[in-house]
Short mmCIF file of C-alpha atoms and ligand atoms in Angstrom, two decimals:
data_model
loop_
_atom_site.label_atom_id
_atom_site.label_comp_id
_atom_site.label_asym_id
_atom_site.label_seq_id
_atom_site.Cartn_x
_atom_site.Cartn_y
_atom_site.Cartn_z
CA MET A 1 -63.97 241.83 -210.45
CA ASN A 2 -65.91 239.71 -212.58
CA GLY A 3 -67.14 237.81 -208.62
CA TYR A 4 -63.97 237.77 -207.02
CA GLU A 5 -61.17 239.36 -205.88
CA VAL A 6 -57.36 239.36 -206.90
CA ILE A 7 -54.98 238.36 -203.74
CA HIS A 8 -52.25 237.67 -205.84
CA GLU A 9 -51.41 238.16 -208.91
CA LYS A 10 -48.28 237.64 -211.57
CA SER A 11 -44.64 240.24 -210.83
CA PRO A 12 -44.54 243.19 -212.54
CA ALA A 13 -41.12 241.97 -213.36
CA PHE A 14 -42.59 239.52 -215.61
CA TYR A 15 -43.98 239.95 -219.12
CA ASP A 16 -47.90 240.24 -219.34
CA LYS A 17 -47.87 237.60 -221.86
CA PHE A 18 -45.40 235.40 -222.94
CA GLU A 19 -44.86 236.16 -226.85
CA ARG A 20 -42.77 232.32 -227.54
CA LYS A 21 -45.68 230.84 -229.36
CA GLY A 22 -48.77 232.07 -230.84
CA GLU A 23 -50.93 230.24 -228.29
CA LEU A 24 -49.88 229.55 -224.43
CA GLN A 25 -49.04 233.28 -223.74
CA GLN A 26 -50.35 232.44 -219.94
CA GLN A 27 -47.93 229.97 -218.98
CA THR A 28 -43.89 228.99 -219.98
CA HIS A 29 -42.49 225.80 -221.40
CA TYR A 30 -40.98 224.58 -217.92
CA CYS A 31 -42.14 220.62 -217.40
CA PRO A 32 -44.66 220.93 -214.63
CA GLY A 33 -43.66 220.45 -211.29
CA CYS A 34 -39.91 221.48 -212.81
CA GLY A 35 -38.01 224.10 -210.21
CA HIS A 36 -37.24 226.90 -212.97
CA GLY A 37 -40.89 228.06 -212.68
CA ILE A 38 -40.47 229.16 -209.30
CA ALA A 39 -37.10 229.89 -209.03
CA HIS A 40 -38.19 232.53 -211.47
CA LYS A 41 -40.80 233.70 -209.54
CA LEU A 42 -38.87 234.61 -206.72
CA ILE A 43 -36.63 236.15 -208.43
CA ALA A 44 -39.22 238.72 -210.37
CA GLU A 45 -40.81 239.06 -207.39
CA ALA A 46 -37.31 240.41 -204.84
CA LEU A 47 -36.59 242.51 -208.06
CA SER A 48 -39.88 244.58 -208.37
CA GLU A 49 -39.91 244.43 -203.83
CA LEU A 50 -36.46 246.03 -204.40
CA GLY A 51 -38.12 248.69 -206.62
CA LEU A 52 -34.76 246.97 -209.61
CA GLN A 53 -37.41 245.49 -212.26
CA HIS A 54 -36.26 248.80 -214.10
CA ARG A 55 -32.36 248.91 -213.91
CA ALA A 56 -32.02 244.80 -213.86
CA ILE A 57 -30.15 242.50 -216.71
CA LEU A 58 -30.61 238.77 -216.89
CA VAL A 59 -28.12 236.84 -218.20
CA SER A 60 -29.54 233.44 -219.45
CA PRO A 61 -27.78 230.28 -220.22
CA VAL A 62 -28.08 226.88 -222.44
CA GLY A 63 -30.49 225.11 -220.42
CA CYS A 64 -33.55 224.47 -219.82
CA SER A 65 -34.15 227.85 -218.79
CA VAL A 66 -32.62 228.67 -221.86
CA PHE A 67 -35.82 230.95 -223.07
CA ALA A 68 -35.56 232.35 -219.60
CA TYR A 69 -36.17 235.99 -221.79
CA TYR A 70 -39.40 235.38 -222.85
CA TYR A 71 -40.55 235.23 -219.20
CA PHE A 72 -39.00 238.08 -217.27
CA ASP A 73 -39.69 242.33 -218.17
CA VAL A 74 -36.33 243.39 -216.82
CA GLY A 75 -33.06 244.14 -220.25
CA ASN A 76 -32.75 240.18 -221.42
CA VAL A 77 -29.68 238.67 -222.65
CA GLN A 78 -28.82 234.88 -223.56
CA VAL A 79 -25.68 233.65 -224.20
CA ALA A 80 -23.39 230.65 -224.56
CA HIS A 81 -23.11 227.86 -222.69
CA GLY A 82 -21.87 229.04 -219.14
CA ARG A 83 -20.63 232.45 -220.90
CA ALA A 84 -22.85 233.81 -218.11
CA PRO A 85 -20.53 235.53 -215.14
CA ALA A 86 -18.02 236.56 -218.61
CA ALA A 87 -20.93 237.99 -219.22
CA ALA A 88 -22.24 239.24 -216.54
CA THR A 89 -19.37 240.61 -215.86
CA ALA A 90 -19.08 242.75 -218.78
CA LEU A 91 -22.10 244.04 -218.78
CA LYS A 92 -22.39 244.84 -215.34
CA ARG A 93 -18.54 246.96 -215.59
CA ALA A 94 -20.58 248.90 -218.26
CA HIS A 95 -23.19 249.80 -216.99
CA PRO A 96 -22.81 249.91 -213.18
CA GLU A 97 -25.95 251.15 -211.88
CA SER A 98 -27.55 248.40 -213.21
CA ILE A 99 -28.38 245.05 -211.20
CA VAL A 100 -27.25 242.25 -213.36
CA MET A 101 -28.00 239.05 -212.21
CA ALA A 102 -26.56 235.74 -214.33
CA TYR A 103 -29.05 232.35 -214.29
CA GLN A 104 -27.36 228.78 -214.47
CA GLY A 105 -28.31 225.44 -214.44
CA ASP A 106 -25.26 223.06 -213.49
CA GLY A 107 -23.88 221.84 -216.46
CA ASP A 108 -23.93 225.45 -217.70
CA LEU A 109 -22.24 226.15 -214.50
CA ALA A 110 -20.52 223.77 -212.81
CA ALA A 111 -19.46 221.50 -215.97
CA ILE A 112 -18.61 223.76 -219.14
CA GLY A 113 -18.55 226.98 -217.45
CA THR A 114 -16.17 226.02 -214.12
CA ALA A 115 -13.84 228.74 -215.76
CA GLU A 116 -16.18 231.42 -215.87
CA ILE A 117 -17.46 231.38 -212.53
CA ILE A 118 -14.78 230.71 -210.36
CA HIS A 119 -12.77 233.73 -212.52
CA ALA A 120 -15.78 235.83 -211.31
CA ALA A 121 -16.77 235.24 -207.68
CA ASN A 122 -12.94 235.13 -207.29
CA ARG A 123 -12.63 239.02 -208.96
CA GLY A 124 -15.52 239.54 -206.72
CA GLU A 125 -17.41 241.22 -208.90
CA ASN A 126 -20.86 243.21 -208.23
CA ILE A 127 -23.09 240.81 -209.35
CA CYS A 128 -25.94 237.85 -208.58
CA VAL A 129 -24.93 234.52 -209.37
CA PHE A 130 -28.74 232.25 -209.83
CA PHE A 131 -26.87 228.54 -209.80
CA VAL A 132 -30.07 225.91 -209.96
CA ASN A 133 -29.52 222.76 -209.22
CA ASN A 134 -31.84 219.87 -210.12
CA SER A 135 -28.28 217.01 -210.16
CA VAL A 136 -28.40 216.64 -214.27
CA TYR A 137 -28.60 217.88 -217.43
CA GLY A 138 -33.06 218.41 -217.80
CA MET A 139 -32.26 219.96 -220.80
CA THR A 140 -30.73 217.02 -223.22
CA GLY A 141 -32.33 214.31 -222.17
CA GLY A 142 -30.44 212.91 -218.82
CA GLN A 143 -26.96 213.38 -218.87
CA MET A 144 -24.71 213.86 -215.91
CA ALA A 145 -23.91 217.33 -214.68
CA PRO A 146 -21.24 217.29 -212.12
CA THR A 147 -23.50 217.76 -208.60
CA SER A 148 -25.81 214.31 -209.52
CA LEU A 149 -25.73 212.63 -206.85
CA ILE A 150 -22.99 208.42 -205.70
CA GLY A 151 -25.27 206.40 -207.74
CA GLU A 152 -27.84 208.51 -209.66
CA VAL A 153 -28.75 206.24 -213.19
CA THR A 154 -28.47 209.53 -215.71
CA THR A 155 -28.26 208.62 -219.51
CA THR A 156 -24.36 208.72 -219.21
CA SER A 157 -24.33 207.35 -215.46
CA PRO A 158 -25.97 204.27 -216.56
CA TRP A 159 -24.95 201.86 -213.49
CA GLY A 160 -25.56 204.96 -211.43
CA ARG A 161 -21.99 207.57 -210.10
CA ARG A 162 -19.03 206.23 -208.40
CA ALA A 163 -16.81 208.11 -207.41
CA SER A 164 -14.02 206.17 -208.68
CA ASN A 165 -15.76 206.55 -212.45
CA GLU A 166 -16.58 209.46 -212.10
CA GLY A 167 -15.67 211.63 -209.02
CA LEU A 168 -17.45 213.08 -206.26
CA PRO A 169 -20.31 215.14 -206.75
CA LEU A 170 -18.98 218.89 -207.31
CA HIS A 171 -20.45 220.55 -204.31
CA VAL A 172 -20.44 224.35 -205.96
CA ALA A 173 -21.28 226.45 -202.93
CA GLU A 174 -18.60 225.66 -200.90
CA LEU A 175 -15.80 225.94 -203.56
CA LEU A 176 -16.70 228.13 -204.02
CA ALA A 177 -17.15 230.32 -200.13
CA ALA A 178 -13.29 228.25 -199.70
CA LEU A 179 -11.83 232.15 -202.26
CA GLU A 180 -11.40 235.58 -199.79
CA THR A 181 -13.21 237.75 -202.35
CA PRO A 182 -16.71 236.74 -203.03
CA THR A 183 -19.48 238.32 -200.52
CA TYR A 184 -22.12 236.32 -199.83
CA ILE A 185 -23.13 232.33 -200.41
CA GLU A 186 -26.35 230.06 -199.65
CA ARG A 187 -27.22 226.62 -200.65
CA VAL A 188 -31.29 226.41 -200.57
CA ALA A 189 -33.71 223.94 -201.83
CA LEU A 190 -36.87 224.54 -203.29
CA ASN A 191 -38.66 220.94 -202.08
CA ASP A 192 -41.34 222.36 -199.23
CA MET A 193 -43.07 226.56 -198.89
CA LYS A 194 -40.55 226.85 -195.64
CA ASN A 195 -37.70 226.91 -197.66
CA ILE A 196 -39.15 228.22 -200.43
CA MET A 197 -39.39 231.45 -198.71
CA LYS A 198 -36.02 230.91 -196.87
CA ALA A 199 -35.22 230.83 -200.77
CA LYS A 200 -37.27 234.44 -201.73
CA LYS A 201 -35.26 235.56 -198.75
CA ALA A 202 -31.75 234.36 -200.21
CA VAL A 203 -32.30 235.34 -203.80
CA LYS A 204 -33.79 239.66 -202.39
CA LYS A 205 -30.81 239.67 -199.59
CA ALA A 206 -28.79 239.09 -203.22
CA LEU A 207 -29.21 241.54 -205.08
CA GLN A 208 -29.61 244.10 -202.06
CA ILE A 209 -26.06 243.42 -201.76
CA GLN A 210 -25.69 244.17 -205.37
CA LYS A 211 -27.38 247.64 -204.97
CA ASP A 212 -25.75 248.27 -202.29
CA GLY A 213 -22.78 247.44 -204.09
CA GLY A 214 -21.23 244.72 -202.34
CA GLY A 215 -19.57 242.12 -204.06
CA PHE A 216 -19.93 238.91 -204.83
CA SER A 217 -23.47 236.55 -204.89
CA LEU A 218 -24.96 233.21 -205.29
CA VAL A 219 -27.31 231.71 -204.36
CA GLU A 220 -27.17 228.14 -205.18
CA ILE A 221 -30.61 226.29 -205.69
CA LEU A 222 -31.37 223.00 -205.36
CA SER A 223 -34.88 222.06 -207.66
CA PRO A 224 -37.31 219.31 -208.71
CA CYS A 225 -36.41 218.24 -211.82
CA PRO A 226 -39.37 215.68 -211.95
CA THR A 227 -39.39 214.69 -216.18
CA ILE A 228 -36.02 213.26 -216.28
CA MET A 229 -36.76 211.60 -212.56
CA LYS A 230 -39.59 209.78 -213.93
CA MET A 231 -41.34 211.37 -210.98
CA ASP A 232 -43.90 212.90 -209.81
CA PRO A 233 -43.58 216.90 -209.01
CA VAL A 234 -45.73 216.08 -205.61
CA VAL A 235 -42.57 212.81 -205.39
CA ALA A 236 -40.08 214.52 -207.04
CA ARG A 237 -39.98 217.76 -204.21
CA LYS A 238 -39.99 215.43 -201.64
CA TRP A 239 -36.55 213.53 -203.09
CA VAL A 240 -35.41 217.09 -202.98
CA GLY A 241 -35.87 217.68 -199.67
CA GLU A 242 -35.09 214.38 -198.46
CA THR A 243 -32.38 212.88 -200.71
CA LEU A 244 -30.18 215.54 -202.91
CA VAL A 245 -30.32 217.64 -199.58
CA LYS A 246 -28.28 215.05 -198.24
CA THR A 247 -25.34 215.72 -200.09
CA PHE A 248 -25.87 219.27 -200.64
CA PRO A 249 -26.73 220.90 -197.44
CA LEU A 250 -27.82 223.85 -197.19
CA GLY A 251 -26.67 226.82 -195.25
CA VAL A 252 -24.74 230.06 -195.40
CA PHE A 253 -21.36 229.27 -196.52
CA ARG A 254 -20.57 233.15 -197.07
CA ASP A 255 -21.51 236.30 -195.52
CA ARG A 256 -19.45 239.48 -194.95
CA LYS A 257 -17.71 242.15 -196.77
CA PRO A 258 -14.53 240.65 -198.35
CA GLU A 259 -10.93 242.54 -197.26
CA LEU A 260 -9.32 243.03 -200.42
CA PRO A 261 -5.65 244.87 -199.61
CA PRO A 262 -5.27 248.58 -201.27
CA GLU A 263 -5.20 249.10 -204.07
CA PRO A 264 -2.04 250.29 -205.70
CA LYS A 265 -1.31 253.56 -207.48
CA ILE A 266 -1.53 253.29 -211.11
CA PRO A 267 0.03 256.60 -212.94
CA VAL A 268 -3.01 257.67 -215.14
CA LYS A 269 -1.06 257.37 -219.53
CA THR A 270 -3.56 257.26 -221.48
CA ILE A 271 -3.57 253.89 -224.28
CA ALA A 272 -1.01 255.11 -226.12
CA GLU A 273 1.24 256.23 -223.77
CA ALA A 274 0.64 252.58 -221.66
CA LEU A 275 2.37 251.20 -224.59
CA GLU A 276 4.38 253.75 -226.28
CA VAL A 277 2.92 253.61 -229.26
CA GLY A 278 3.44 257.29 -230.96
CA SER A 279 5.63 257.99 -228.85
CA GLY A 280 8.18 260.38 -230.49
CA ALA A 281 5.11 261.53 -233.02
CA PRO A 282 4.51 264.86 -233.97
CA GLU A 283 1.31 266.47 -231.79
CA LEU A 284 -1.69 265.47 -233.56
CA THR A 285 -2.66 269.27 -233.97
CA THR A 286 0.26 269.59 -236.60
CA ARG A 287 0.03 266.09 -238.39
CA ARG A 288 -3.24 265.37 -239.09
CA ARG A 289 -3.11 264.34 -243.04
CA HIS A 290 -5.33 263.18 -245.28
CA THR A 291 -7.42 260.08 -244.01
CA ARG A 292 -10.71 257.85 -244.62
CA ASP A 293 -12.83 255.92 -242.44
CA LEU A 294 -11.85 252.13 -244.37
CA THR A 295 -13.31 248.50 -243.43
CA VAL A 296 -10.71 245.83 -244.91
CA LYS A 297 -10.93 242.35 -245.72
CA ILE A 298 -6.82 240.81 -246.47
CA ALA A 299 -6.43 237.99 -247.42
CA GLY A 300 -4.38 235.04 -248.79
CA PHE A 301 -2.17 232.39 -247.97
CA GLY A 302 0.36 232.27 -244.81
CA GLY A 303 3.76 233.29 -245.63
CA GLN A 304 2.53 235.67 -247.77
CA GLY A 305 2.53 238.46 -245.49
CA ILE A 306 -1.43 239.23 -244.80
CA LEU A 307 -0.89 239.45 -240.87
CA LEU A 308 2.00 242.13 -241.64
CA ILE A 309 0.33 244.67 -243.91
CA GLY A 310 -2.65 244.78 -241.60
CA GLN A 311 -0.31 245.72 -239.13
CA LEU A 312 0.98 247.94 -241.20
CA LEU A 313 -2.38 249.77 -241.52
CA ALA A 314 -3.81 249.40 -238.22
CA GLU A 315 -0.30 250.96 -237.21
CA MET A 316 -0.67 254.19 -239.48
CA GLY A 317 -3.60 254.81 -238.51
CA LEU A 318 -2.73 254.61 -234.86
CA ARG A 319 0.13 257.22 -236.18
CA GLU A 320 -3.20 259.29 -237.80
CA HIS A 321 -4.81 259.93 -234.58
CA MET A 322 -7.23 257.33 -235.86
CA GLU A 323 -9.28 254.44 -233.81
CA VAL A 324 -7.55 251.26 -235.53
CA CYS A 325 -8.81 247.38 -234.83
CA TRP A 326 -6.76 244.03 -236.29
CA LEU A 327 -8.37 240.99 -235.91
CA PRO A 328 -6.04 237.94 -237.47
CA SER A 329 -7.74 234.38 -238.34
CA TYR A 330 -4.94 231.54 -239.67
CA GLY A 331 -5.08 227.90 -239.50
CA PRO A 332 -2.23 225.89 -237.47
CA GLU A 333 0.20 225.57 -241.03
CA MET A 334 3.29 228.00 -240.14
CA ARG A 335 3.09 228.51 -244.48
CA SER A 336 0.46 228.24 -247.19
CA GLY A 337 -2.31 227.37 -244.81
CA SER A 338 -5.35 229.22 -245.41
CA ALA A 339 -4.65 233.57 -243.58
CA HIS A 340 -6.77 236.60 -242.83
CA CYS A 341 -7.38 239.96 -241.15
CA HIS A 342 -9.67 242.36 -241.02
CA VAL A 343 -8.58 245.54 -240.98
CA THR A 344 -10.92 248.97 -238.94
CA LEU A 345 -9.48 252.27 -239.84
CA SER A 346 -12.04 254.85 -238.11
CA HIS A 347 -11.88 259.04 -236.47
CA ASP A 348 -15.06 257.22 -234.37
CA ARG A 349 -15.30 254.67 -231.40
CA ILE A 350 -15.10 251.33 -233.44
CA GLY A 351 -17.69 248.59 -232.14
CA THR A 352 -16.37 245.40 -233.32
CA PRO A 353 -13.33 244.30 -234.82
CA LEU A 354 -15.30 241.54 -237.02
CA ILE A 355 -16.15 243.33 -240.57
CA SER A 356 -18.69 240.66 -242.07
CA GLN A 357 -19.24 243.66 -245.24
CA PRO A 358 -15.49 245.28 -246.14
CA GLU A 359 -15.36 248.50 -248.15
CA ALA A 360 -12.26 247.09 -250.11
CA LEU A 361 -11.20 243.17 -250.37
CA ILE A 362 -7.61 242.26 -250.65
CA ALA A 363 -7.02 239.12 -252.26
CA MET A 364 -3.87 237.28 -252.87
CA ASN A 365 -4.58 234.40 -254.33
CA GLU A 366 -7.63 233.09 -255.92
CA PRO A 367 -8.96 231.11 -253.33
CA SER A 368 -9.41 233.62 -251.35
CA LEU A 369 -10.75 235.85 -254.00
CA ARG A 370 -13.69 232.88 -254.51
CA LYS A 371 -13.90 233.17 -250.76
CA PHE A 372 -14.66 236.28 -250.24
CA ALA A 373 -15.63 238.76 -253.22
CA PRO A 374 -19.15 238.09 -252.28
CA SER A 375 -18.68 239.84 -249.08
CA VAL A 376 -17.26 242.95 -249.96
CA ALA A 377 -19.45 245.60 -249.81
CA PRO A 378 -22.38 247.07 -252.56
CA GLY A 379 -20.04 249.65 -254.38
CA GLY A 380 -16.60 248.59 -252.36
CA LEU A 381 -13.42 247.58 -253.74
CA ILE A 382 -11.41 244.69 -254.65
CA LEU A 383 -8.05 243.84 -255.36
CA TYR A 384 -6.87 241.06 -257.14
CA ASN A 385 -3.34 239.57 -257.21
CA HIS A 386 -3.47 239.13 -260.96
CA THR A 387 -4.07 241.12 -264.74
CA LYS A 388 -6.87 239.84 -264.85
CA LEU A 389 -9.70 237.67 -262.79
CA PRO A 390 -10.47 233.69 -263.57
CA GLU A 391 -12.18 233.13 -266.38
CA ASP A 392 -14.71 231.48 -265.35
CA PHE A 393 -15.56 234.60 -261.75
CA ARG A 394 -17.40 237.71 -262.26
CA PRO A 395 -18.08 238.82 -259.09
CA SER A 396 -21.88 239.08 -258.12
CA HIS A 397 -20.94 243.15 -257.41
CA GLY A 398 -18.20 245.50 -256.64
CA ARG A 399 -15.21 247.39 -258.63
CA VAL A 400 -12.23 244.73 -259.35
CA VAL A 401 -8.92 245.80 -259.99
CA CYS A 402 -6.08 243.35 -260.26
CA VAL A 403 -2.47 244.16 -260.03
CA PRO A 404 -0.58 241.71 -260.44
CA ALA A 405 1.71 241.94 -257.23
CA SER A 406 3.47 238.96 -257.19
CA GLU A 407 4.86 240.18 -260.67
CA ILE A 408 5.38 243.38 -259.46
CA ALA A 409 7.58 242.10 -256.81
CA ASP A 410 8.96 239.52 -258.74
CA LYS A 411 10.83 242.52 -260.75
CA LEU A 412 11.58 244.12 -257.82
CA GLY A 413 14.38 241.69 -256.88
CA SER A 414 11.81 239.84 -253.82
CA ALA A 415 8.18 237.78 -254.27
CA LYS A 416 8.28 238.45 -250.68
CA VAL A 417 7.28 242.47 -251.33
CA ALA A 418 4.09 241.69 -253.20
CA ASN A 419 1.95 242.29 -249.66
CA VAL A 420 3.57 245.79 -249.25
CA VAL A 421 3.31 246.45 -253.10
CA MET A 422 -0.37 246.02 -252.93
CA LEU A 423 -0.46 247.79 -249.76
CA GLY A 424 1.01 250.94 -252.28
CA ALA A 425 -2.20 250.27 -254.41
CA LEU A 426 -4.90 250.31 -251.84
CA LEU A 427 -3.71 253.62 -250.43
CA GLU A 428 -3.18 255.02 -253.91
CA GLU A 429 -6.65 253.53 -254.96
CA THR A 430 -8.73 254.27 -252.00
CA GLU A 431 -6.93 257.22 -250.22
CA CYS A 432 -7.80 255.98 -246.47
CA LEU A 433 -4.06 256.89 -245.49
CA PRO A 434 -0.79 258.76 -246.76
CA THR A 435 1.46 256.26 -249.05
CA GLU A 436 4.47 258.50 -247.61
CA LEU A 437 3.03 257.20 -244.39
CA ALA A 438 3.46 253.47 -244.94
CA VAL A 439 6.88 255.17 -245.56
CA ASP A 440 7.32 256.33 -242.45
CA VAL A 441 6.01 253.00 -240.81
CA LEU A 442 8.03 250.58 -243.18
CA GLU A 443 11.19 253.26 -241.59
CA ALA A 444 10.16 252.90 -238.09
CA LEU A 445 10.04 248.66 -238.37
CA VAL A 446 11.85 247.22 -241.03
CA LYS A 447 15.63 247.63 -239.54
CA ASN A 448 17.22 245.48 -242.41
CA PRO A 449 18.26 248.43 -244.59
CA LYS A 450 18.17 246.04 -248.25
CA LEU A 451 15.38 245.09 -246.88
CA LEU A 452 13.48 248.56 -246.35
CA ASP A 453 14.45 249.50 -249.68
CA LEU A 454 12.99 246.67 -251.25
CA ASP A 455 9.89 247.56 -249.54
CA ARG A 456 10.03 252.52 -250.10
CA ARG A 457 10.72 250.80 -253.53
CA ALA A 458 7.32 248.21 -254.19
CA ILE A 459 4.75 250.79 -251.84
CA VAL A 460 5.97 253.07 -255.00
CA ALA A 461 5.45 250.70 -257.18
CA GLY A 462 2.36 249.33 -256.54
CA ARG A 463 0.57 253.49 -256.47
CA ASP A 464 2.44 253.34 -259.77
CA TYR A 465 0.50 250.58 -260.95
CA VAL A 466 -2.43 252.19 -260.59
CA ASP A 467 -1.46 255.22 -261.16
CA THR A 468 -0.33 254.52 -264.56
CA GLN A 469 -2.28 251.06 -264.88
CA ILE A 470 -6.06 251.84 -264.20
CA GLU A 471 -7.95 254.57 -264.94
CA VAL A 472 -9.29 256.55 -263.25
CA GLY A 473 -13.06 255.96 -262.95
CA ALA A 474 -12.71 252.79 -264.89
CA VAL A 475 -15.60 250.45 -263.65
CA PRO A 476 -15.96 246.85 -264.29
CA GLN A 477 -15.26 245.73 -267.72
CA PRO A 478 -17.55 242.77 -269.17
CA ASP A 479 -15.09 240.65 -268.20
CA GLY A 480 -15.22 241.53 -264.90
CA TYR A 481 -12.27 244.10 -264.22
CA SER A 482 -11.24 247.47 -263.71
CA TYR A 483 -8.60 248.09 -266.81
C1 LIG B 1 -20.61 223.58 -226.34
C2 LIG B 1 -21.89 223.40 -225.89
N1 LIG B 1 -21.69 222.34 -225.61
C3 LIG B 1 -22.88 221.22 -225.35
C4 LIG B 1 -24.75 221.99 -225.36
C5 LIG B 1 -26.02 221.16 -225.13
N2 LIG B 1 -25.81 221.17 -223.94
C6 LIG B 1 -26.97 221.96 -224.10
S1 LIG B 1 -28.23 222.61 -222.49
C7 LIG B 1 -26.54 221.85 -221.68
C8 LIG B 1 -26.24 220.26 -220.06
C9 LIG B 1 -27.51 222.08 -220.28
O1 LIG B 1 -28.19 221.34 -218.50
P1 LIG B 1 -27.69 221.75 -217.03
O2 LIG B 1 -27.58 223.41 -216.93
O3 LIG B 1 -28.01 221.11 -215.33
O4 LIG B 1 -29.16 222.96 -217.00
P2 LIG B 1 -31.39 222.18 -217.49
O5 LIG B 1 -31.41 221.89 -218.40
O6 LIG B 1 -30.77 221.07 -216.23
O7 LIG B 1 -31.73 223.03 -216.72
C10 LIG B 1 -25.76 220.80 -222.66
C11 LIG B 1 -24.88 219.62 -222.48
C12 LIG B 1 -24.54 223.10 -226.10
N3 LIG B 1 -25.51 223.36 -226.40
N4 LIG B 1 -23.52 224.11 -226.19
S1 LIG B 2 -36.83 218.96 -218.26
FE1 LIG B 2 -36.51 219.70 -216.30
S2 LIG B 2 -34.88 220.87 -215.18
FE2 LIG B 2 -36.18 220.92 -217.79
S3 LIG B 2 -37.95 222.04 -217.85
FE3 LIG B 2 -38.55 219.26 -217.59
S4 LIG B 2 -38.57 219.79 -215.50
FE4 LIG B 2 -37.42 221.56 -215.47
#
């Protein structure tokens, strides 16, 4: 025991060492006298006293407390500015057994994140929000926050906040208490020991409510920021107790379980039934054909039907009872802007709609080829809408198949079906889905008989081009494309 007895030690809900920097592993990054450190301590103690540490997930914000994940030995997620209540909602819904806490400053919660907090509270999410109100943006050097006091001098209100120019301070606790759904809302302060103990009780109560499935809690914690206020830590604490509390009175603003109207009975339907997709399609057992998992990026310019072939592929996958995902991306221009989409066809659940390394790229024009070819997965396929690659362009990897889709479409009678020609080529080259299925889908979607005939011929033309013009097992040639 080295001659002394430890009677109060760091909460076990904190890591033993804070491995943020090589040295200084026993201290946080907060300024001396900062309220964040005290707020952290209260949360950590409450978690371990309630035995909730092993179930806890902390969502840290952008602001001075961005590094909370270096300190709390719990599940940690750090999110974009203001988004903590939305992320906490997702975490809680995905892991209902966990205890999810959003930790936010006043810039994070009451400025950029206003929408997220109001809607999470209004949905009565079973989460806890710990809202640290120090009346200013600390991390970025002292700009005015929605909670800055009238007359408070900040870098963005150098004459002091004026009601006529910047509005009155935003009372978050009172604002949220006006909603019907929150369960518990209290404002506390970290100005003296008595209030710090009250703050601890409030934090603990919020966690207990969540543990009991009680719904949404928010504890607003008035907190000193000596650095930005240019005050001695003791004076900053006093300022919280004597000045900040005058605008933000302490107290409980809500403490009751919300009374919600009875839930309407929702008929139990599968997503496919609810969306009425695949209706009339034969049962899975009778119709599973040869299909293959594939991630594809399709890129070109607006007007080339880039997004449409992505949708066709996704619809085909759905009809084969695959998991599918279609993610479009396009500029503001209606025509001629760049457009691309990601399509995932999978026999397993899909984790993300984004594809960073597509197994196949359809590049309908040269800029798309140059931009996206480097991202194709090693051994992947590049289908390029031309007879050959540009002279000065050699992809570092990937198997290139040049298909002059626009030329073929022109010969068929309309340049508009170049995208469908390319779809035929993709299906033939990758065998991800059967070509006949594309025809089925087109028949269901295209009402104009002339266009449908053209589309049918375009699919077949793309397939035949790959079948007859591209050698099986062709490898990249010195000039960069397969014959
Ligand atoms: C989208 C976005 N906008 C602006 C910023 C800049 N920014 C970083 S922290 C912050 C405000 C932090 O203030 P607060 O939430 O009160 O936390 P404190 O630092 O006082 O604890 C801002 C505006 C950012 N990081 N991201
Ligand atoms: S700037 Fe203010 S809020 Fe940020 S760490 Fe320092 S005292 Fe705390």
